[in-house]
CSV table of C-alpha atoms and ligand atoms in Angstrom, one decimal:
chain,number,residue,atom,x,y,z
A,1177,MET,CA,19.6,-12.5,31.2
A,1178,ALA,CA,18.2,-15.2,28.9
A,1179,ILE,CA,16.0,-13.9,26.1
A,1180,LYS,CA,12.6,-15.5,26.1
A,1181,ARG,CA,11.5,-17.0,22.9
A,1182,SER,CA,8.8,-15.1,21.0
A,1183,GLY,CA,6.6,-13.8,23.7
A,1184,ASN,CA,3.7,-13.1,21.3
A,1185,GLY,CA,4.9,-14.9,18.2
A,1186,LYS,CA,5.2,-11.5,16.3
A,1187,SER,CA,7.8,-11.4,13.6
A,1188,ASN,CA,9.2,-8.1,14.8
A,1189,ASN,CA,10.6,-9.3,18.1
A,1190,ASN,CA,13.9,-9.3,16.3
A,1191,ASN,CA,13.7,-5.5,16.0
A,1192,ASP,CA,13.0,-5.1,19.7
A,1193,LYS,CA,16.4,-6.5,20.5
A,1194,LYS,CA,18.3,-4.6,17.9
A,1195,THR,CA,16.8,-1.2,17.4
A,1196,PRO,CA,17.8,0.8,20.5
A,1197,ASN,CA,21.5,1.0,19.9
A,1198,LYS,CA,21.8,0.1,16.2
A,1199,LYS,CA,19.4,2.5,14.7
A,1200,ARG,CA,20.6,5.8,13.6
A,1201,GLN,CA,19.8,8.6,16.0
A,1202,SER,CA,18.2,11.8,14.7
A,1203,LYS,CA,20.3,14.9,15.1
A,1204,LYS,CA,17.3,16.9,16.2
A,1205,GLN,CA,15.1,14.8,18.3
A,1206,THR,CA,14.2,17.5,20.7
A,1207,ASN,CA,10.5,18.0,21.3
A,1208,LYS,CA,9.8,15.3,18.7
A,1209,ILE,CA,7.6,12.3,19.5
A,1210,GLU,CA,9.5,9.1,18.8
A,1211,THR,CA,7.4,7.1,16.4
A,1212,LYS,CA,8.3,3.7,15.1
A,1213,PRO,CA,7.8,2.7,12.5
A,1214,SER,CA,7.5,5.9,10.6
A,1215,LEU,CA,4.0,7.3,10.4
A,1216,VAL,CA,4.3,8.1,6.8
A,1217,ARG,CA,5.4,4.8,5.4
A,1218,ALA,CA,2.5,3.5,3.3
A,1219,VAL,CA,3.0,-0.2,4.1
A,1220,ALA,CA,0.5,-1.6,6.6
A,1221,THR,CA,1.7,-2.0,10.2
A,1222,SER,CA,0.0,-3.8,13.0
A,1223,GLU,CA,-1.3,-0.5,14.1
A,1224,ASP,CA,-3.4,-0.3,11.0
A,1225,SER,CA,-5.4,-3.4,12.1
A,1226,SER,CA,-8.3,-1.0,12.8
A,1227,GLU,CA,-8.4,-0.2,9.0
A,1228,ALA,CA,-11.2,-2.6,8.5
A,1229,GLN,CA,-13.6,-0.4,10.5
A,1230,ILE,CA,-13.0,2.6,8.3
A,1231,ARG,CA,-12.9,0.9,4.9
A,1232,PRO,CA,-15.6,2.1,2.5
A,1233,ASN,CA,-17.7,-0.8,1.4
A,1234,THR,CA,-19.5,0.5,-1.6
A,1235,LEU,CA,-18.3,1.9,-4.9
A,1236,SER,CA,-20.0,5.2,-4.1
A,1237,GLY,CA,-18.3,5.4,-0.7
A,1238,TYR,CA,-14.9,4.9,-2.4
A,1239,ILE,CA,-13.5,8.4,-2.7
A,1240,GLY,CA,-11.3,9.4,-5.7
A,1241,GLN,CA,-9.8,7.1,-8.4
A,1242,LYS,CA,-12.5,8.3,-10.8
A,1243,GLU,CA,-11.3,6.5,-13.9
A,1244,LEU,CA,-10.9,3.2,-12.0
A,1245,LYS,CA,-14.4,3.5,-10.6
A,1246,GLU,CA,-15.9,4.3,-14.0
A,1247,THR,CA,-14.2,1.3,-15.6
A,1248,LEU,CA,-15.3,-1.0,-12.8
A,1249,LYS,CA,-18.8,0.3,-12.7
A,1250,ILE,CA,-19.2,-0.7,-16.4
A,1251,ALA,CA,-17.5,-4.1,-15.9
A,1252,ILE,CA,-19.6,-4.9,-12.9
A,1253,ALA,CA,-22.9,-3.9,-14.6
A,1254,ALA,CA,-22.0,-5.8,-17.8
A,1255,ALA,CA,-21.0,-9.0,-15.9
A,1256,ARG,CA,-24.2,-8.8,-13.8
A,1257,GLY,CA,-26.3,-8.3,-16.9
A,1258,ARG,CA,-24.8,-11.4,-18.4
A,1259,GLY,CA,-25.0,-13.4,-15.2
A,1260,GLU,CA,-21.3,-14.1,-15.4
A,1261,PRO,CA,-18.3,-13.3,-13.1
A,1262,MET,CA,-16.4,-10.1,-13.8
A,1263,ASP,CA,-13.3,-10.3,-16.0
A,1264,HIS,CA,-10.0,-11.0,-14.1
A,1265,LEU,CA,-8.6,-7.8,-12.8
A,1266,LEU,CA,-5.1,-6.7,-12.1
A,1267,LEU,CA,-4.7,-3.7,-9.8
A,1268,TYR,CA,-1.4,-2.0,-9.4
A,1269,GLY,CA,0.0,1.0,-7.6
A,1270,PRO,CA,1.9,1.9,-4.5
A,1271,PRO,CA,0.9,0.5,-1.1
A,1272,GLY,CA,-2.1,1.9,0.8
A,1273,LEU,CA,-4.0,3.4,-2.1
A,1274,GLY,CA,-7.0,1.1,-1.9
A,1275,LYS,CA,-6.4,-2.1,-3.8
A,1276,THR,CA,-7.7,-4.5,-1.2
A,1277,THR,CA,-10.5,-2.1,-0.4
A,1278,MET,CA,-11.6,-2.0,-4.0
A,1279,SER,CA,-11.5,-5.8,-4.3
A,1280,LEU,CA,-13.8,-6.1,-1.3
A,1281,ILE,CA,-16.1,-3.5,-2.8
A,1282,ILE,CA,-16.3,-5.4,-6.1
A,1283,ALA,CA,-17.3,-8.5,-4.2
A,1284,THR,CA,-20.1,-6.6,-2.4
A,1285,GLU,CA,-21.3,-5.0,-5.6
A,1286,MET,CA,-21.3,-8.4,-7.3
A,1287,GLU,CA,-22.9,-10.0,-4.2
A,1288,VAL,CA,-20.3,-12.7,-4.0
A,1289,ASP,CA,-17.7,-13.7,-1.5
A,1290,CYS,CA,-14.1,-12.6,-1.7
A,1291,LYS,CA,-11.3,-14.9,-0.6
A,1292,ILE,CA,-8.2,-13.1,0.3
A,1293,THR,CA,-4.7,-14.5,0.0
A,1294,THR,CA,-1.2,-13.4,-0.8
A,1295,ALA,CA,1.3,-14.9,-3.2
A,1296,PRO,CA,3.9,-16.0,-0.6
A,1297,ALA,CA,1.2,-18.1,1.0
A,1298,LEU,CA,0.8,-20.1,-2.2
A,1299,GLU,CA,4.1,-21.8,-2.1
A,1300,ARG,CA,2.9,-25.4,-2.8
A,1301,PRO,CA,0.6,-26.4,-5.6
A,1302,ARG,CA,-1.9,-27.7,-3.2
A,1303,ASP,CA,-2.2,-24.2,-1.5
A,1304,ILE,CA,-3.6,-22.7,-4.7
A,1305,SER,CA,-5.5,-25.8,-5.9
A,1306,GLY,CA,-7.2,-26.0,-2.5
A,1307,LEU,CA,-8.4,-22.4,-2.8
A,1308,LEU,CA,-9.5,-22.8,-6.4
A,1309,VAL,CA,-11.6,-25.9,-6.0
A,1310,ASN,CA,-13.4,-24.4,-3.0
A,1311,LEU,CA,-14.6,-21.2,-4.9
A,1312,LYS,CA,-18.3,-20.8,-5.4
A,1313,PRO,CA,-19.7,-19.6,-8.7
A,1314,GLY,CA,-18.8,-15.9,-9.3
A,1315,ASP,CA,-16.5,-15.7,-6.2
A,1316,ILE,CA,-13.5,-13.4,-6.2
A,1317,LEU,CA,-10.1,-14.7,-5.4
A,1318,PHE,CA,-7.9,-11.8,-4.3
A,1319,VAL,CA,-4.2,-12.5,-4.6
A,1320,ASP,CA,-2.1,-9.8,-3.0
A,1321,GLU,CA,1.6,-9.3,-4.1
A,1322,ILE,CA,0.8,-11.3,-7.2
A,1323,HIS,CA,4.3,-10.5,-8.6
A,1324,ARG,CA,5.7,-12.9,-6.0
A,1325,LEU,CA,3.9,-16.0,-7.3
A,1326,ASN,CA,6.3,-18.9,-8.1
A,1327,ARG,CA,6.3,-20.6,-11.5
A,1328,ILE,CA,4.3,-23.6,-10.5
A,1329,ALA,CA,1.6,-21.6,-8.9
A,1330,GLU,CA,1.5,-19.3,-12.0
A,1331,GLU,CA,1.2,-22.3,-14.3
A,1332,LEU,CA,-1.7,-23.7,-12.3
A,1333,LEU,CA,-3.4,-20.3,-12.7
A,1334,TYR,CA,-3.2,-20.1,-16.5
A,1335,PRO,CA,-5.9,-22.8,-17.3
A,1336,ALA,CA,-7.8,-21.8,-14.2
A,1337,MET,CA,-8.1,-18.2,-15.4
A,1338,GLU,CA,-8.7,-19.1,-19.1
A,1339,ASP,CA,-10.9,-22.1,-19.0
A,1340,PHE,CA,-11.8,-22.5,-15.3
A,1341,ARG,CA,-10.0,-25.7,-15.2
A,1342,LEU,CA,-7.4,-27.0,-12.8
A,1343,ASP,CA,-4.7,-29.3,-14.3
A,1344,ILE,CA,-3.2,-31.5,-11.6
A,1345,THR,CA,-0.2,-33.6,-12.3
A,1346,ILE,CA,-0.4,-37.0,-10.7
A,1347,GLY,CA,2.6,-39.2,-10.2
A,1348,LYS,CA,6.2,-38.4,-11.0
A,1349,GLY,CA,8.6,-38.7,-14.0
A,1350,GLN,CA,7.6,-40.7,-17.1
A,1351,THR,CA,4.5,-42.2,-15.5
A,1352,SER,CA,3.0,-38.9,-14.5
A,1353,ARG,CA,-0.2,-37.7,-16.1
A,1354,ILE,CA,-2.4,-34.7,-15.9
A,1355,ARG,CA,-5.9,-34.8,-14.6
A,1356,SER,CA,-8.2,-31.9,-15.3
A,1357,VAL,CA,-10.7,-30.7,-12.7
A,1358,PRO,CA,-13.4,-28.3,-13.7
A,1359,LEU,CA,-13.7,-25.2,-11.6
A,1360,LYS,CA,-16.6,-22.8,-11.0
A,1361,PRO,CA,-16.3,-19.6,-13.0
A,1362,PHE,CA,-14.6,-17.0,-10.7
A,1363,THR,CA,-12.8,-13.7,-10.9
A,1364,LEU,CA,-9.2,-13.4,-10.0
A,1365,VAL,CA,-8.2,-10.0,-8.7
A,1366,GLY,CA,-4.4,-9.6,-8.5
A,1367,ALA,CA,-2.8,-6.7,-6.6
A,1368,THR,CA,0.8,-5.6,-6.9
A,1369,THR,CA,3.0,-2.7,-6.2
A,1370,LYS,CA,5.4,-3.9,-8.9
A,1371,VAL,CA,3.6,-4.5,-12.2
A,1372,GLY,CA,6.9,-4.7,-14.1
A,1373,SER,CA,7.8,-7.9,-12.2
A,1374,ILE,CA,4.7,-9.8,-13.4
A,1375,SER,CA,5.5,-12.3,-16.2
A,1376,SER,CA,3.8,-11.4,-19.5
A,1377,PRO,CA,1.8,-14.7,-19.8
A,1378,LEU,CA,0.2,-13.9,-16.4
A,1379,ARG,CA,-0.4,-10.3,-17.2
A,1380,ASP,CA,-2.0,-11.1,-20.6
A,1381,ARG,CA,-4.6,-13.3,-18.8
A,1382,PHE,CA,-6.2,-10.3,-17.1
A,1383,GLY,CA,-9.0,-8.7,-19.0
A,1384,LEU,CA,-8.7,-5.5,-17.0
A,1385,ILE,CA,-5.5,-3.9,-15.9
A,1386,GLN,CA,-5.9,-0.8,-13.8
A,1387,ARG,CA,-3.5,1.5,-12.1
A,1388,LEU,CA,-4.3,3.3,-8.8
A,1389,ARG,CA,-2.8,6.7,-8.6
A,1390,PHE,CA,-1.9,8.9,-5.7
A,1391,TYR,CA,-4.9,10.9,-4.4
A,1392,GLU,CA,-5.3,14.6,-4.9
A,1393,ILE,CA,-5.4,16.9,-1.8
A,1394,ASP,CA,-9.2,17.5,-2.2
A,1395,GLU,CA,-9.8,13.7,-2.4
A,1396,LEU,CA,-7.7,13.0,0.6
A,1397,THR,CA,-9.4,15.9,2.5
A,1398,GLU,CA,-12.7,14.1,1.9
A,1399,ILE,CA,-11.2,10.9,3.2
A,1400,VAL,CA,-9.9,12.6,6.3
A,1401,LEU,CA,-13.3,14.2,7.0
A,1402,ARG,CA,-15.0,10.8,6.6
A,1403,THR,CA,-12.5,9.1,8.9
A,1404,ALA,CA,-12.8,11.8,11.6
A,1405,LYS,CA,-16.5,11.4,11.4
A,1406,LEU,CA,-16.2,7.7,11.9
A,1407,LEU,CA,-13.9,8.3,14.8
A,1408,LYS,CA,-16.5,10.7,16.2
A,1409,TYR,CA,-14.1,13.6,16.6
A,1410,PRO,CA,-15.1,17.0,15.4
A,1411,ILE,CA,-12.8,18.4,12.8
A,1412,GLU,CA,-12.7,21.7,10.9
A,1413,PRO,CA,-12.4,21.6,7.1
A,1414,ASP,CA,-9.1,23.5,7.2
A,1415,ALA,CA,-7.7,20.9,9.6
A,1416,ALA,CA,-8.8,18.1,7.3
A,1417,GLU,CA,-6.9,19.8,4.4
A,1418,GLU,CA,-3.8,20.3,6.6
A,1419,ILE,CA,-3.7,16.5,7.4
A,1420,ALA,CA,-4.5,15.6,3.8
A,1421,ARG,CA,-1.5,17.7,2.6
A,1422,ARG,CA,0.8,15.7,4.8
A,1423,GLY,CA,-0.8,12.3,3.9
A,1424,ARG,CA,1.5,11.6,0.8
A,1425,GLY,CA,-1.5,11.2,-1.5
A,1426,THR,CA,-2.2,7.9,0.4
A,1427,PRO,CA,-5.4,7.1,2.3
A,1428,ARG,CA,-3.7,4.7,4.6
A,1429,ILE,CA,-1.2,7.4,5.7
A,1430,ALA,CA,-3.9,10.1,5.9
A,1431,ASN,CA,-6.1,7.9,8.1
A,1432,ARG,CA,-3.1,7.1,10.4
A,1433,LEU,CA,-2.4,10.8,10.7
A,1434,VAL,CA,-6.0,11.5,11.6
A,1435,ARG,CA,-5.8,9.0,14.5
A,1436,ARG,CA,-2.5,10.4,15.8
A,1437,VAL,CA,-3.8,14.0,15.6
A,1438,ARG,CA,-7.0,12.9,17.3
A,1439,ASP,CA,-4.9,11.4,20.2
A,1440,TYR,CA,-2.9,14.5,20.6
A,1441,VAL,CA,-5.9,16.9,20.5
A,1442,GLN,CA,-7.8,14.6,22.9
A,1443,VAL,CA,-4.9,14.6,25.4
A,1444,GLN,CA,-4.7,18.4,25.1
A,1445,LYS,CA,-8.4,18.4,26.0
A,1446,GLU,CA,-9.3,20.4,22.8
A,1447,PRO,CA,-12.8,19.6,21.7
A,1448,VAL,CA,-12.2,20.1,17.9
A,1449,ILE,CA,-9.4,19.3,15.5
A,1450,THR,CA,-8.4,22.7,14.0
A,1451,GLN,CA,-5.8,23.6,11.5
A,1452,SER,CA,-3.5,24.9,14.1
A,1453,ASN,CA,-3.6,22.0,16.6
A,1454,ALA,CA,-3.4,19.5,13.7
A,1455,ALA,CA,-0.2,21.3,12.4
A,1456,ILE,CA,1.3,21.4,15.9
A,1457,ALA,CA,0.6,17.7,16.4
A,1458,LEU,CA,2.0,16.6,13.1
A,1459,ASP,CA,5.1,18.8,13.6
A,1460,LYS,CA,5.6,17.0,16.8
A,1461,TYR,CA,5.3,13.7,15.1
A,1462,ASN,CA,8.0,14.9,12.7
A,1463,VAL,CA,5.8,14.8,9.6
A,1464,ASP,CA,6.4,18.0,7.7
A,1465,ARG,CA,4.2,20.1,5.4
A,1466,PHE,CA,4.8,17.7,2.5
A,1467,GLY,CA,4.4,14.6,4.5
A,1468,LEU,CA,8.1,14.0,4.6
A,1469,ASP,CA,9.7,12.4,7.6
A,1470,TRP,CA,13.3,12.2,8.8
A,1471,THR,CA,14.3,9.4,6.4
A,1472,ASP,CA,12.9,11.3,3.4
A,1473,ARG,CA,14.9,14.4,4.4
A,1474,LEU,CA,18.0,12.3,5.1
A,1475,ILE,CA,17.8,10.8,1.6
A,1476,LEU,CA,17.3,14.1,-0.1
A,1477,SER,CA,20.0,15.9,1.9
A,1478,THR,CA,22.5,13.1,1.4
A,1479,LEU,CA,22.0,13.4,-2.3
A,1480,ILE,CA,22.6,17.1,-2.1
A,1481,ASP,CA,25.4,17.2,0.4
A,1482,ASN,CA,27.4,14.1,-0.7
A,1483,PHE,CA,26.6,13.8,-4.4
A,1484,HIS,CA,25.9,17.3,-5.7
A,1485,GLY,CA,22.3,16.4,-6.0
A,1486,GLY,CA,22.9,13.4,-8.2
A,1487,PRO,CA,22.2,11.5,-10.4
A,1488,VAL,CA,23.2,8.6,-8.1
A,1489,GLY,CA,22.3,4.9,-8.4
A,1490,LEU,CA,19.9,3.4,-5.9
A,1491,GLU,CA,22.6,1.1,-4.4
A,1492,THR,CA,24.7,4.1,-3.6
A,1493,ILE,CA,21.8,5.9,-2.0
A,1494,ALA,CA,20.9,2.9,0.1
A,1495,ALA,CA,24.6,2.4,1.2
A,1496,ALA,CA,25.0,6.1,2.0
A,1497,THR,CA,21.8,6.4,4.1
A,1498,GLY,CA,21.7,2.9,5.7
A,1499,GLU,CA,18.1,2.5,4.3
A,1500,ASP,CA,17.0,-0.7,2.6
A,1501,LYS,CA,17.2,-0.5,-1.1
A,1502,LYS,CA,13.8,-2.1,-1.7
A,1503,THR,CA,12.1,0.2,0.8
A,1504,ILE,CA,13.6,3.2,-1.0
A,1505,GLU,CA,12.5,1.9,-4.4
A,1506,GLU,CA,9.0,0.7,-3.5
A,1507,VAL,CA,7.9,2.8,-0.6
A,1508,ILE,CA,9.9,6.1,-0.2
A,1509,GLU,CA,10.8,7.0,-3.7
A,1510,PRO,CA,7.4,6.8,-5.6
A,1511,TYR,CA,6.0,9.7,-3.6
A,1512,LEU,CA,9.1,11.8,-3.9
A,1513,LEU,CA,9.0,11.3,-7.6
A,1514,GLN,CA,5.3,12.1,-7.6
A,1515,ILE,CA,5.7,15.5,-5.9
A,1516,GLY,CA,8.6,16.4,-8.1
A,1517,PHE,CA,11.3,16.2,-5.4
A,1518,LEU,CA,13.2,13.5,-7.2
A,1519,GLN,CA,13.8,12.7,-10.8
A,1520,ARG,CA,14.7,9.4,-12.2
A,1521,THR,CA,17.3,9.4,-15.0
A,1522,SER,CA,19.1,6.6,-16.8
A,1523,ARG,CA,22.1,7.3,-14.6
A,1524,GLY,CA,20.1,7.3,-11.3
A,1525,ARG,CA,18.1,9.6,-9.1
A,1526,ALA,CA,18.6,13.3,-8.9
A,1527,VAL,CA,17.2,15.9,-6.5
A,1528,THR,CA,15.2,18.7,-8.0
A,1529,GLU,CA,15.2,22.5,-7.3
A,1530,ARG,CA,11.8,22.1,-5.6
A,1531,ALA,CA,13.3,19.7,-3.1
A,1532,ARG,CA,16.2,21.9,-2.4
A,1533,SER,CA,14.1,24.9,-1.7
A,1534,HIS,CA,11.8,22.8,0.6
A,1535,LEU,CA,14.7,21.6,2.6
A,1536,GLN,CA,16.1,25.1,3.0
A,1537,LYS,CA,12.8,26.3,4.4
A,1538,SER,CA,12.2,23.5,6.8
B,781,ATP,N1,-10.8,5.5,-2.0
B,781,ATP,C1,-10.8,5.4,-0.7
B,781,ATP,N2,-11.7,6.1,0.0
B,781,ATP,C2,-11.6,6.0,1.4
B,781,ATP,N3,-10.7,5.3,2.1
B,781,ATP,C3,-9.8,4.6,1.4
B,781,ATP,C4,-9.8,4.6,0.0
B,781,ATP,N4,-8.8,3.8,-0.4
B,781,ATP,C5,-8.2,3.3,0.6
B,781,ATP,N5,-8.8,3.8,1.8
B,781,ATP,C6,-8.4,3.5,3.1
B,781,ATP,O1,-7.0,3.2,3.1
B,781,ATP,C7,-6.7,2.0,3.8
B,781,ATP,C8,-5.7,1.2,3.0
B,781,ATP,O2,-6.3,0.7,1.8
B,781,ATP,P1,-6.0,-0.7,1.2
B,781,ATP,O3,-5.7,-1.7,2.3
B,781,ATP,O4,-7.1,-1.1,0.3
B,781,ATP,O5,-4.7,-0.4,0.4
B,781,ATP,P2,-3.8,-1.4,-0.5
B,781,ATP,O6,-3.7,-0.7,-1.8
B,781,ATP,O7,-4.5,-2.7,-0.6
B,781,ATP,O8,-2.4,-1.5,0.2
B,781,ATP,P3,-1.3,-2.6,0.1
B,781,ATP,O9,-0.6,-2.4,-1.2
B,781,ATP,O10,-0.4,-2.3,1.3
B,781,ATP,O11,-2.0,-3.9,0.3
B,781,ATP,C9,-8.1,1.3,3.9
B,781,ATP,O12,-8.3,0.7,5.1
B,781,ATP,C10,-9.1,2.3,3.7
B,781,ATP,O13,-9.7,2.7,4.9
B,782,MG,MG1,-3.8,-4.6,0.2
């Protein structure tokens, strides 16, 4: 049968054709609900499109990240006092911790607009100059994945950030000349999961550089309670904590787990989310007590069974597990390092005693 071209224009139609037979099959899939993509990957999926409804929109509604909030509170108050835009801000940290959310909150608190874009969308000089000249005084320009900016875009940003000036090159070769266009003062908020990949001239132009850290269980518990309330499903405090513990320190994941548990409990016709029905639901979704899924456990057990626990290089882990190297490095590994299941040494990654005992128990 002929394959129809892009039914809905979604980029993942490739996967639809390949996944069924190519993807690894879990050894123990019995009684597990097949979920794809994994519920505990922090990168946003199309399923998370409802995120906007549960995003906090004030600084006081933003749970956790105490130091970040303190710093920004001062920066916002000072900028407002002077009647100037806030300093340029670089936010970095793993996906799903609240970078975009924070940027929108700053715009609300500063009472300005926030234009959102992402570095790969700024390929040609006119992409970025178009955005810059259209900013109103004080506006925020949010550039996601800022480590992926190309050189030309970066160089256009330097005078824009420093002097609110756009230097446009007109003509080519020896007859080319530069025309400077004044810009309205604005705030650039850059977000990245890979701060090490940002060139130092760009990094140096940010007045504020702030890291977002994984959330503590009590902070995530508060987020879970808030989300359940917004979803209008009763939840017991113990249940919120159970979900939070499996949320990998990441609000996006915790919120996703709340929605899945709500679905399960609703279908079971249980009026309240309790610790026990939340635990049963999440076990069925194959998310264990530490928020690990099948892939996390595969990586850890491959290291233990095939490499005496390591240390092993990233390339080797990727080859041995069939997982993408970038996904391991940027999405899977940060949390495993954070909870002390993996260690990074100069010779590669090694499994810790803590991970071994967790795998034995589960
Ligand atoms: N501090 C917080 N309090 C409550 N909810 C939060 C908080 N931070 C994030 N969230 C929730 O988590 C979701 C993901 O956050 P956000 O999109 O801001 O993450 P991000 O860091 O921009 O991720 P990415 O790196 O993938 O762009 C939001 O929709 C929001 O509902
Ligand atoms: Mg974001």
